[in-house]
Short mmCIF file of C-alpha atoms in Angstrom, two decimals:
data_model
loop_
_atom_site.label_atom_id
_atom_site.label_comp_id
_atom_site.label_asym_id
_atom_site.label_seq_id
_atom_site.Cartn_x
_atom_site.Cartn_y
_atom_site.Cartn_z
CA MET F 30 96.93 110.35 63.08
CA THR F 31 96.32 110.64 66.83
CA LEU F 32 96.28 107.28 68.57
CA THR F 33 94.35 106.39 71.70
CA PRO F 34 95.97 104.28 74.45
CA ASP F 35 94.16 101.28 72.93
CA GLN F 36 96.10 101.88 69.68
CA ILE F 37 99.54 102.96 70.91
CA PRO F 38 101.81 99.92 70.40
CA VAL F 39 104.33 99.02 73.08
CA ILE F 40 106.77 96.19 73.68
CA ALA F 41 105.49 94.59 76.88
CA GLY F 42 107.94 91.74 77.29
CA VAL F 43 111.08 90.20 75.83
CA GLY F 44 112.70 86.83 76.37
CA GLU F 45 115.91 85.16 75.25
CA ILE F 46 117.63 81.82 75.67
CA THR F 47 121.16 80.69 74.78
CA GLU F 48 122.13 77.04 75.28
CA ARG F 49 125.88 76.39 74.98
CA SER F 50 125.77 72.73 76.09
CA LYS F 51 127.10 70.17 73.63
CA ASP F 52 124.03 68.04 74.33
CA PHE F 53 121.33 67.74 71.68
CA GLY F 54 118.34 66.47 73.62
CA PRO F 55 114.70 67.45 73.00
CA GLU F 56 115.10 70.68 74.99
CA PHE F 57 117.55 71.96 72.37
CA GLU F 58 115.36 71.77 69.29
CA PRO F 59 114.14 75.10 67.84
CA LEU F 60 110.52 74.55 68.90
CA ALA F 61 111.63 74.09 72.50
CA LEU F 62 113.91 77.13 72.40
CA MET F 63 111.09 79.25 70.95
CA ALA F 64 108.68 78.08 73.64
CA GLN F 65 111.18 78.91 76.38
CA ALA F 66 111.89 82.36 74.93
CA ALA F 67 108.15 83.08 74.64
CA LYS F 68 107.55 82.04 78.26
CA ARG F 69 110.37 84.29 79.42
CA ALA F 70 108.81 87.19 77.50
CA ASP F 71 105.47 86.33 79.08
CA ALA F 72 107.00 86.56 82.56
CA GLU F 73 107.63 90.23 81.80
CA ALA F 74 104.27 90.68 80.04
CA ARG F 75 102.27 89.52 83.06
CA GLY F 76 100.48 86.65 81.31
CA LEU F 77 99.56 88.39 78.05
CA LEU F 78 100.93 85.44 76.06
CA SER F 79 97.66 83.58 76.66
CA GLN F 80 95.82 86.41 74.87
CA ILE F 81 97.86 86.66 71.67
CA ASP F 82 95.81 87.02 68.52
CA SER F 83 98.83 87.31 66.20
CA LEU F 84 101.91 85.10 65.85
CA ASP F 85 104.95 85.51 63.59
CA ILE F 86 107.63 82.83 63.57
CA VAL F 87 110.92 83.87 62.03
CA GLY F 88 111.84 81.47 59.22
CA LEU F 89 113.87 78.47 60.46
CA VAL F 90 116.95 77.03 58.78
CA SER F 91 118.53 74.51 61.18
CA TRP F 92 115.40 72.28 61.35
CA ARG F 93 112.31 71.90 59.22
CA TYR F 94 108.85 71.38 60.72
CA GLU F 95 105.66 70.16 59.11
CA ASN F 96 103.55 73.00 60.55
CA PRO F 97 105.68 75.17 62.85
CA THR F 98 102.95 77.66 63.75
CA ALA F 99 100.50 74.95 64.84
CA GLN F 100 103.22 73.00 66.63
CA LEU F 101 104.39 76.03 68.59
CA CYS F 102 100.83 77.07 69.45
CA GLU F 103 100.21 73.59 70.84
CA ARG F 104 103.30 73.84 73.06
CA LEU F 105 102.29 77.28 74.30
CA GLY F 106 98.57 76.52 74.66
CA VAL F 107 97.52 79.50 72.54
CA SER F 108 95.11 79.93 69.61
CA PRO F 109 95.88 83.16 67.72
CA THR F 110 93.54 84.09 64.88
CA ARG F 111 96.57 85.00 62.77
CA ALA F 112 99.63 82.69 62.69
CA VAL F 113 102.30 83.22 60.04
CA TYR F 114 105.55 81.42 59.30
CA GLY F 115 108.08 83.91 57.96
CA ASP F 116 110.29 83.85 54.92
CA VAL F 117 114.06 84.14 54.69
CA GLY F 118 115.86 87.39 55.44
CA GLY F 119 117.95 88.95 58.18
CA GLU F 120 115.65 91.97 58.10
CA SER F 121 112.48 89.90 58.58
CA PRO F 122 112.21 90.20 62.41
CA ILE F 123 112.19 93.99 62.09
CA ARG F 124 109.41 93.76 59.54
CA PHE F 125 107.39 91.46 61.80
CA LEU F 126 107.81 93.80 64.78
CA HIS F 127 106.81 96.84 62.78
CA GLU F 128 103.83 95.22 61.08
CA ALA F 129 102.59 93.88 64.42
CA ALA F 130 102.75 97.42 65.84
CA GLN F 131 100.90 98.76 62.82
CA ARG F 132 98.10 96.21 63.25
CA ILE F 133 97.68 97.27 66.88
CA ALA F 134 97.65 100.95 65.86
CA ARG F 135 94.95 100.19 63.27
CA GLY F 136 92.83 98.29 65.76
CA GLN F 137 93.39 94.97 63.97
CA SER F 138 95.23 93.22 66.81
CA SER F 139 95.48 93.28 70.58
CA VAL F 140 98.51 91.17 71.54
CA ALA F 141 101.21 89.87 69.19
CA LEU F 142 104.12 87.48 69.57
CA ILE F 143 107.21 87.53 67.37
CA VAL F 144 109.52 84.59 68.02
CA GLY F 145 112.35 82.61 66.46
CA ALA F 146 115.14 80.18 67.29
CA GLU F 147 117.92 78.15 65.71
CA ALA F 148 119.85 75.13 66.96
CA GLN F 149 122.59 74.62 64.40
CA TYR F 150 125.12 73.93 67.17
CA ALA F 151 123.05 70.98 68.39
CA VAL F 152 122.53 69.72 64.84
CA ASN F 153 126.29 69.81 64.22
CA ASN F 154 127.05 68.08 67.53
CA ALA F 155 124.65 65.27 66.63
CA LYS F 156 126.31 64.88 63.24
CA ARG F 157 129.74 64.64 64.85
CA ALA F 158 128.40 61.99 67.23
CA ASN F 159 126.72 60.17 64.33
CA ALA F 160 123.53 60.26 66.39
CA ASP F 161 119.89 60.72 65.52
CA LEU F 162 118.29 63.85 66.97
CA PRO F 163 115.45 63.05 69.43
CA TRP F 164 113.44 65.97 68.14
CA THR F 165 110.12 66.53 66.43
CA PRO F 166 110.45 64.57 63.17
CA TYR F 167 112.18 66.45 60.37
CA ALA F 168 109.64 67.42 57.72
CA THR F 169 111.29 66.09 54.59
CA GLN F 170 108.24 66.96 52.45
CA ALA F 171 107.83 70.52 53.70
CA PRO F 172 108.47 73.17 51.03
CA ARG F 173 112.04 74.41 50.94
CA PHE F 174 112.67 78.10 51.42
CA LYS F 175 113.86 80.06 48.46
CA ARG F 176 117.21 81.33 49.65
CA ALA F 177 119.53 84.06 48.44
CA ALA F 178 121.48 81.65 46.25
CA ASP F 179 118.28 80.93 44.30
CA TYR F 180 118.47 84.45 42.87
CA VAL F 181 122.11 84.31 41.79
CA HIS F 182 123.07 84.57 38.13
CA PRO F 183 124.18 81.18 36.72
CA LEU F 184 127.61 82.56 35.87
CA ALA F 185 128.20 83.49 39.52
CA ILE F 186 127.20 79.97 40.57
CA LYS F 187 129.67 78.47 38.10
CA MET F 188 132.40 80.71 39.51
CA GLY F 189 131.73 79.66 43.11
CA VAL F 190 130.37 82.99 44.36
CA ALA F 191 126.76 82.02 45.01
CA TRP F 192 126.72 82.70 48.76
CA PRO F 193 126.79 85.91 50.80
CA VAL F 194 130.24 85.19 52.23
CA ASN F 195 131.63 85.46 48.69
CA VAL F 196 129.54 88.42 47.53
CA TYR F 197 129.87 90.92 50.38
CA PRO F 198 133.64 91.15 49.73
CA PHE F 199 132.82 92.68 46.33
CA TYR F 200 131.18 95.56 48.22
CA GLU F 201 134.01 95.69 50.76
CA VAL F 202 136.64 96.14 48.04
CA GLY F 203 134.54 98.43 45.85
CA ALA F 204 133.51 100.76 48.66
CA ALA F 205 136.94 100.88 50.31
CA HIS F 206 138.55 101.87 47.01
CA ALA F 207 135.88 104.54 46.49
CA TRP F 208 136.64 105.90 49.99
CA GLY F 209 140.31 106.15 49.09
CA GLN F 210 141.44 103.44 51.48
CA THR F 211 144.29 101.00 51.04
CA PRO F 212 143.75 97.34 51.97
CA GLU F 213 145.76 97.95 55.15
CA GLN F 214 143.47 100.84 56.13
CA THR F 215 140.41 98.77 55.31
CA LEU F 216 141.53 95.95 57.58
CA ARG F 217 142.34 98.44 60.33
CA GLU F 218 138.81 99.85 60.20
CA THR F 219 137.36 96.34 60.21
CA GLY F 220 139.45 95.39 63.22
CA GLU F 221 138.41 98.46 65.16
CA ILE F 222 134.68 98.15 64.49
CA TRP F 223 134.65 94.37 65.09
CA SER F 224 136.57 94.84 68.33
CA ALA F 225 133.83 97.28 69.38
CA TYR F 226 131.19 94.63 68.63
CA SER F 227 133.11 92.08 70.72
CA LYS F 228 133.24 94.44 73.71
CA VAL F 229 129.44 94.61 73.75
CA ALA F 230 129.15 90.84 73.33
CA ALA F 231 131.45 90.38 76.31
CA ARG F 232 128.88 92.04 78.60
CA ASN F 233 125.79 90.44 77.03
CA PRO F 234 124.76 87.36 79.06
CA TYR F 235 123.13 85.82 75.97
CA ALA F 236 126.14 86.21 73.66
CA TRP F 237 127.59 83.03 72.21
CA LEU F 238 131.20 84.28 72.36
CA PRO F 239 131.38 86.78 75.23
CA LYS F 240 135.03 87.72 74.84
CA VAL F 241 136.76 91.01 74.10
CA LEU F 242 138.94 90.82 70.98
CA THR F 243 141.54 93.35 69.93
CA PRO F 244 141.56 94.65 66.36
CA GLU F 245 144.60 92.45 65.73
CA ASP F 246 142.73 89.39 67.03
CA VAL F 247 140.14 90.03 64.34
CA THR F 248 142.38 90.80 61.38
CA THR F 249 145.41 88.54 61.87
CA PRO F 250 145.08 85.27 59.91
CA THR F 251 145.81 82.21 62.07
CA ALA F 252 144.85 78.56 62.12
CA ASP F 253 141.79 79.53 64.16
CA ASN F 254 141.10 82.64 62.12
CA ARG F 255 141.68 81.55 58.55
CA PHE F 256 140.69 83.55 55.53
CA ILE F 257 137.22 82.67 54.26
CA SER F 258 136.81 85.03 51.31
CA TRP F 259 139.29 87.88 50.97
CA PRO F 260 139.49 90.25 52.79
CA TYR F 261 137.35 88.44 55.39
CA THR F 262 138.73 86.12 58.03
CA LYS F 263 136.61 83.71 60.07
CA ARG F 264 136.14 86.20 62.91
CA MET F 265 134.76 88.80 60.51
CA VAL F 266 131.80 86.73 59.33
CA ALA F 267 128.50 85.76 60.95
CA ASN F 268 128.56 82.71 63.23
CA PRO F 269 125.44 80.54 62.70
CA ASN F 270 126.77 77.66 64.84
CA VAL F 271 124.62 78.54 67.87
CA ASN F 272 121.59 77.46 69.92
CA GLN F 273 119.60 80.64 70.54
CA GLY F 274 116.00 81.78 70.76
CA ALA F 275 114.26 85.11 71.27
CA ALA F 276 110.71 86.41 71.64
CA VAL F 277 108.97 89.78 71.79
CA ILE F 278 105.39 90.43 72.98
CA ILE F 279 103.72 93.58 71.66
CA THR F 280 100.42 95.02 72.87
CA SER F 281 98.68 98.36 73.31
CA LEU F 282 99.54 100.86 76.00
CA ALA F 283 96.08 100.47 77.55
CA LYS F 284 96.24 96.69 77.66
CA ALA F 285 99.76 96.71 79.11
CA ARG F 286 98.69 99.03 81.90
CA ALA F 287 95.61 96.95 82.56
CA ALA F 288 97.85 93.90 82.92
CA GLY F 289 99.80 95.73 85.62
CA ILE F 290 103.00 96.24 83.63
CA PRO F 291 104.84 99.30 85.00
CA ASP F 292 105.34 102.19 82.60
CA ASP F 293 109.14 102.11 82.99
CA GLN F 294 109.16 98.62 81.49
CA LEU F 295 107.26 99.62 78.34
CA VAL F 296 109.04 100.57 75.13
CA PHE F 297 107.23 102.39 72.33
CA ILE F 298 107.44 101.48 68.65
CA GLY F 299 107.83 104.26 66.12
CA LEU F 300 108.43 104.74 62.43
CA GLY F 301 109.77 101.97 60.22
CA ALA F 302 111.18 102.07 56.70
CA PHE F 303 112.22 99.51 54.10
CA ALA F 304 113.56 99.39 50.55
CA ASN F 305 115.28 96.87 48.30
CA GLU F 306 118.14 96.70 45.82
CA ARG F 307 117.84 94.77 42.56
CA ARG F 308 117.65 91.13 43.53
CA ASP F 309 120.23 90.11 40.93
CA TRP F 310 123.31 91.63 42.53
CA LEU F 311 125.35 91.02 39.38
CA ALA F 312 123.19 93.53 37.46
CA ARG F 313 123.61 96.37 39.97
CA THR F 314 125.21 99.65 38.96
CA ASP F 315 128.24 99.34 41.24
CA TYR F 316 129.49 97.96 44.54
CA THR F 317 130.42 101.14 46.38
CA HIS F 318 127.18 101.82 48.28
CA SER F 319 123.57 100.71 48.77
CA ALA F 320 120.85 103.07 47.58
CA ALA F 321 118.19 101.09 49.46
CA GLN F 322 120.13 101.28 52.70
CA GLN F 323 120.63 105.00 52.17
CA ALA F 324 116.91 105.59 51.62
CA VAL F 325 115.94 103.63 54.75
CA LEU F 326 118.50 105.13 57.12
CA GLU F 327 118.09 108.71 55.92
CA THR F 328 114.31 108.44 56.34
CA LEU F 329 114.67 107.32 59.95
CA ALA F 330 117.45 109.77 60.77
CA ASN F 331 115.26 112.60 59.49
CA GLN F 332 112.43 111.39 61.70
CA ILE F 333 114.70 111.50 64.74
CA ALA F 334 115.75 115.04 63.84
CA GLN F 335 112.08 116.09 63.58
CA ASN F 336 111.65 114.85 67.16
CA ASP F 337 114.42 117.21 68.34
CA HIS F 338 117.04 114.49 68.74
CA ASP F 339 120.55 114.92 67.35
CA SER F 340 120.94 111.19 66.78
CA PHE F 341 119.96 107.77 68.08
CA ASP F 342 121.02 106.94 71.64
CA ALA F 343 121.54 103.26 70.84
CA LEU F 344 122.09 101.30 67.63
CA GLU F 345 121.99 97.83 66.22
CA LEU F 346 123.68 98.02 62.83
CA TYR F 347 123.41 94.67 61.10
CA SER F 348 126.79 92.99 61.02
CA CYS F 349 126.76 89.83 58.93
CA PHE F 350 129.93 91.20 57.30
CA PRO F 351 131.95 94.36 58.04
CA ILE F 352 130.85 96.30 54.96
CA VAL F 353 127.25 96.56 56.19
CA PRO F 354 127.86 98.66 59.34
CA LYS F 355 130.65 100.51 57.52
CA LEU F 356 128.18 101.71 54.90
CA ALA F 357 125.51 102.41 57.53
CA ARG F 358 127.66 104.55 59.77
CA ARG F 359 128.76 106.66 56.83
CA THR F 360 125.15 107.18 55.77
CA LEU F 361 124.27 108.17 59.33
CA ASN F 362 127.44 110.29 59.63
CA LEU F 363 128.45 108.53 62.83
CA ALA F 364 131.77 109.12 64.55
CA PRO F 365 134.14 106.11 64.41
CA SER F 366 133.86 105.82 68.20
CA THR F 367 130.06 105.33 68.08
CA GLU F 368 129.01 102.01 69.61
CA PRO F 369 127.34 100.17 66.71
CA THR F 370 125.49 97.44 68.60
CA VAL F 371 123.48 96.50 71.66
CA THR F 372 123.93 92.73 71.16
CA GLY F 373 127.55 92.22 70.16
CA GLY F 374 126.91 91.46 66.50
CA LEU F 375 126.53 88.37 64.36
CA SER F 376 130.16 87.26 64.74
CA PHE F 377 130.27 87.35 68.54
CA PHE F 378 126.74 87.52 69.92
CA GLY F 379 125.80 84.89 67.36
CA ALA F 380 123.95 84.60 64.08
CA PRO F 381 120.89 82.39 64.54
CA LEU F 382 120.30 82.77 60.80
CA ASN F 383 117.25 84.98 60.20
CA ASN F 384 116.60 85.56 63.90
CA HIS F 385 119.48 87.80 65.04
CA MET F 386 117.38 90.96 64.93
CA THR F 387 114.80 89.48 67.30
CA HIS F 388 117.62 89.21 69.81
CA ALA F 389 118.63 92.75 68.89
CA ALA F 390 115.12 93.95 69.71
CA CYS F 391 115.37 92.28 73.13
CA ALA F 392 118.75 93.88 73.82
CA MET F 393 117.52 97.27 72.60
CA VAL F 394 114.49 97.09 74.90
CA ARG F 395 116.78 96.47 77.85
CA ARG F 396 119.03 99.37 76.84
CA ILE F 397 116.08 101.75 76.59
CA ARG F 398 114.73 100.62 79.94
CA GLU F 399 118.16 101.33 81.44
CA SER F 400 119.14 104.65 79.90
CA ALA F 401 118.55 105.29 76.19
CA SER F 402 115.74 107.48 74.83
CA THR F 403 115.68 106.27 71.21
CA GLY F 404 117.12 103.26 69.46
CA LEU F 405 117.57 102.22 65.84
CA LEU F 406 117.17 98.60 64.80
CA TYR F 407 118.56 98.13 61.28
CA GLY F 408 118.58 94.74 59.56
CA GLN F 409 119.27 93.55 56.06
CA GLY F 410 119.00 90.38 54.04
CA GLU F 411 120.29 88.44 51.05
CA PHE F 412 123.14 90.15 49.17
CA VAL F 413 122.89 93.74 50.51
CA THR F 414 119.39 93.39 49.02
CA LYS F 415 116.63 93.90 51.59
CA HIS F 416 116.86 96.71 54.15
CA TYR F 417 114.52 97.45 57.07
CA GLY F 418 114.92 99.93 59.92
CA LEU F 419 112.74 100.65 62.95
CA ILE F 420 112.80 103.28 65.67
CA ILE F 421 111.83 102.33 69.22
CA GLY F 422 112.03 104.49 72.30
CA ARG F 423 111.08 105.50 75.80
CA GLU F 424 108.25 107.82 74.71
CA PRO F 425 105.46 107.61 72.10
CA MET F 426 106.53 108.74 68.61
CA SER F 427 105.04 111.76 66.87
CA ALA F 428 105.01 110.13 63.42
CA ASP F 429 102.01 108.23 62.09
CA ILE F 430 103.25 104.66 62.34
CA THR F 431 100.31 103.32 60.34
CA ILE F 432 101.69 104.74 57.07
CA ASP F 433 103.25 102.49 54.45
CA ALA F 434 106.88 101.85 55.46
CA ARG F 435 108.12 101.35 51.92
CA VAL F 436 110.55 104.09 50.85
CA GLN F 437 111.41 102.50 47.52
CA GLU F 438 110.56 105.72 45.70
CA LYS F 439 113.61 107.30 47.38
CA ALA F 440 115.88 104.39 46.51
CA THR F 441 114.88 103.64 42.92
CA PRO F 442 116.26 106.86 41.35
CA LEU F 443 119.60 106.07 43.02
CA LEU F 444 119.82 102.50 41.75
CA GLY F 445 121.09 103.45 38.30
CA ASN F 446 120.83 101.27 35.24
CA ALA F 447 121.02 97.49 35.30
CA TYR F 448 124.05 96.14 33.48
CA PRO F 449 123.85 93.43 30.83
CA ILE F 450 125.83 90.29 31.67
CA ASP F 451 128.34 88.82 29.22
CA GLU F 452 128.62 85.09 29.95
CA THR F 453 131.24 84.41 27.29
CA PRO F 454 133.63 87.37 27.39
CA ASN F 455 136.78 87.47 25.31
CA GLY F 456 139.21 90.38 25.22
CA THR F 457 140.12 93.41 27.29
CA ALA F 458 138.15 94.24 30.44
CA THR F 459 138.46 96.59 33.44
CA LEU F 460 138.43 95.21 36.97
CA GLU F 461 135.60 96.58 39.14
CA THR F 462 136.06 94.51 42.27
CA PHE F 463 137.08 91.02 43.33
CA THR F 464 137.48 88.43 46.07
CA VAL F 465 139.65 85.37 46.65
CA VAL F 466 138.00 82.15 47.77
CA TYR F 467 139.76 79.94 50.36
CA ASP F 468 139.36 76.29 51.31
CA HIS F 469 138.83 74.91 54.82
CA GLU F 470 142.58 74.87 55.40
CA GLY F 471 142.83 78.58 54.65
CA LYS F 472 144.49 78.05 51.28
CA ALA F 473 143.48 80.25 48.34
CA THR F 474 141.72 78.24 45.64
CA HIS F 475 140.93 80.96 43.13
CA ALA F 476 140.19 84.64 42.64
CA VAL F 477 136.87 85.85 41.26
CA ILE F 478 136.87 89.14 39.39
CA LEU F 479 133.93 91.35 38.39
CA ALA F 480 134.91 93.33 35.32
CA LYS F 481 133.47 95.60 32.64
CA THR F 482 134.05 94.62 29.03
CA GLU F 483 134.74 97.05 26.22
CA THR F 484 131.11 96.69 25.14
CA GLY F 485 129.90 98.02 28.50
CA ALA F 486 128.68 94.67 29.82
CA ARG F 487 129.64 93.17 33.17
CA THR F 488 131.20 89.77 33.45
CA VAL F 489 132.69 87.38 35.98
CA ALA F 490 136.10 85.77 35.53
CA ARG F 491 138.47 83.74 37.65
CA SER F 492 142.14 83.10 38.18
CA SER F 493 143.90 80.40 40.16
CA GLN F 494 147.41 81.65 39.34
CA PRO F 495 149.40 82.34 42.56
CA ASP F 496 151.04 85.46 41.10
CA GLU F 497 147.64 86.84 40.10
CA ILE F 498 146.22 86.23 43.59
CA ALA F 499 149.30 87.90 45.12
CA PHE F 500 148.79 90.91 42.84
CA LEU F 501 145.13 91.23 43.78
CA THR F 502 145.71 90.97 47.54
CA ALA F 503 148.75 93.24 47.83
CA PRO F 504 148.33 95.46 50.94
CA GLN F 505 149.41 98.74 49.32
CA SER F 506 146.42 99.39 47.03
CA PHE F 507 143.30 97.85 45.53
CA PRO F 508 143.71 97.01 41.83
CA VAL F 509 140.28 98.46 40.99
CA GLY F 510 140.47 99.99 37.50
CA THR F 511 143.22 97.62 36.36
CA THR F 512 142.83 96.38 32.81
CA GLY F 513 143.29 92.76 31.90
CA ARG F 514 142.45 90.16 29.34
CA ILE F 515 139.74 87.55 29.63
CA THR F 516 140.01 84.31 27.70
CA THR F 517 138.06 81.07 27.78
CA GLY F 518 139.53 78.31 29.94
CA ALA F 519 139.63 74.63 29.09
CA ASP F 520 136.38 74.08 30.98
CA GLY F 521 134.62 76.88 29.09
CA LEU F 522 134.74 79.42 31.95
CA PRO F 523 136.25 82.92 31.66
CA GLU F 524 139.87 83.29 32.84
CA TRP F 525 141.38 86.63 33.95
CA ARG F 526 144.94 87.90 33.57
CA HIS F 527 145.86 91.50 34.38
CA HIS F 528 148.01 93.54 32.01
CA GLY F 529 151.47 94.23 33.30
#
């Protein structure tokens, strides 16, 4: 499909705001941060904000509004014909950017704004001060988002592994064992890649923690870097305790030029791709890779190759937990020295819940304006569940960006069969993967084991025995494949004990 200048989508302006003050006045609420970010984007877009006909707000977590789209439009003085409040998911900003570009390419839109913000840092400061927030009233009756934990199997909830911080370690252990790594080697790789993220954060003026960390700073457990869920320490996980906002204005090439925006400021939007894993992570075939991630990244890498590029010049590989960029860089066959981020990642740049990838888009735009030809924005959501990638670059893309971005047909054959779940196991089972959950003092409370029973079902069991936890976390090797016995504890929950 050949597009005219009126249909070629470009990013015309980006804006970000990071507020590190411990204050929590009205200027720190998410609506205010979004408005400031949008106005900063408009300063680049030469006043196009007043002409937006499409608005996407990234789903908010730190504060709940009665009608966030109407409330933001009132602050900005705009009246878009389409105004949508997004759902939960770290990949959602990439979807909003891509769909906005597709609407422009199809002639359905002229100017679009994608914006989001979080102010969890301010919320927490107000709680510590025992103070009421002088913000727009909290909408207690507004519908609650369905979140990732709403899709967790009841047995996982009972075992205390209902949140991403407890589930991603299952992939970390399973994949590292499949790659032939020892726990020591796994931590070394984590330290190196997370140190690389911190180096980028250190030169990003919008990063929450702009400080270079060594691999040892990342991996060494201390009072300030306690274990959260083995093998992850505090510095390895996303940091949502931030005040940050970001906005992107998208329009057509013709309209951008008519507004007087110079060509060297414009960034073109290309092909996108998305696919999903089974939502119930407990029923998945294994925890060594992501078929949906593979389908998305291979599709986009092939598109780059068709445009005579060896690889992407700049990357944002989603980094809520180390296993995500580890899997991605293996799928993309990247050298270990490849810089994986333009922001600094969710641990160091900051993790404004669903909105990190809006910031990533802003940082990628700046990188392309400076030097890069093509960039990959890759986000994911829930429990390694939802995957979305998008190519942006200095020149228009040859691919037809109006085509359906779903590549599920490539992922589904790789998903394998769903496993039945045994909620009341009893007898011998084989360990697939595991984690150890820690309290706020950094003390291990219990291990959670995923195991296969002799009937071929999957189950979840626990152990709070110190010797069992020491066996599981020994640095020499992962105990994947170990057999053990599962019995029913006094509270009716499955208990694990390895043979030996």
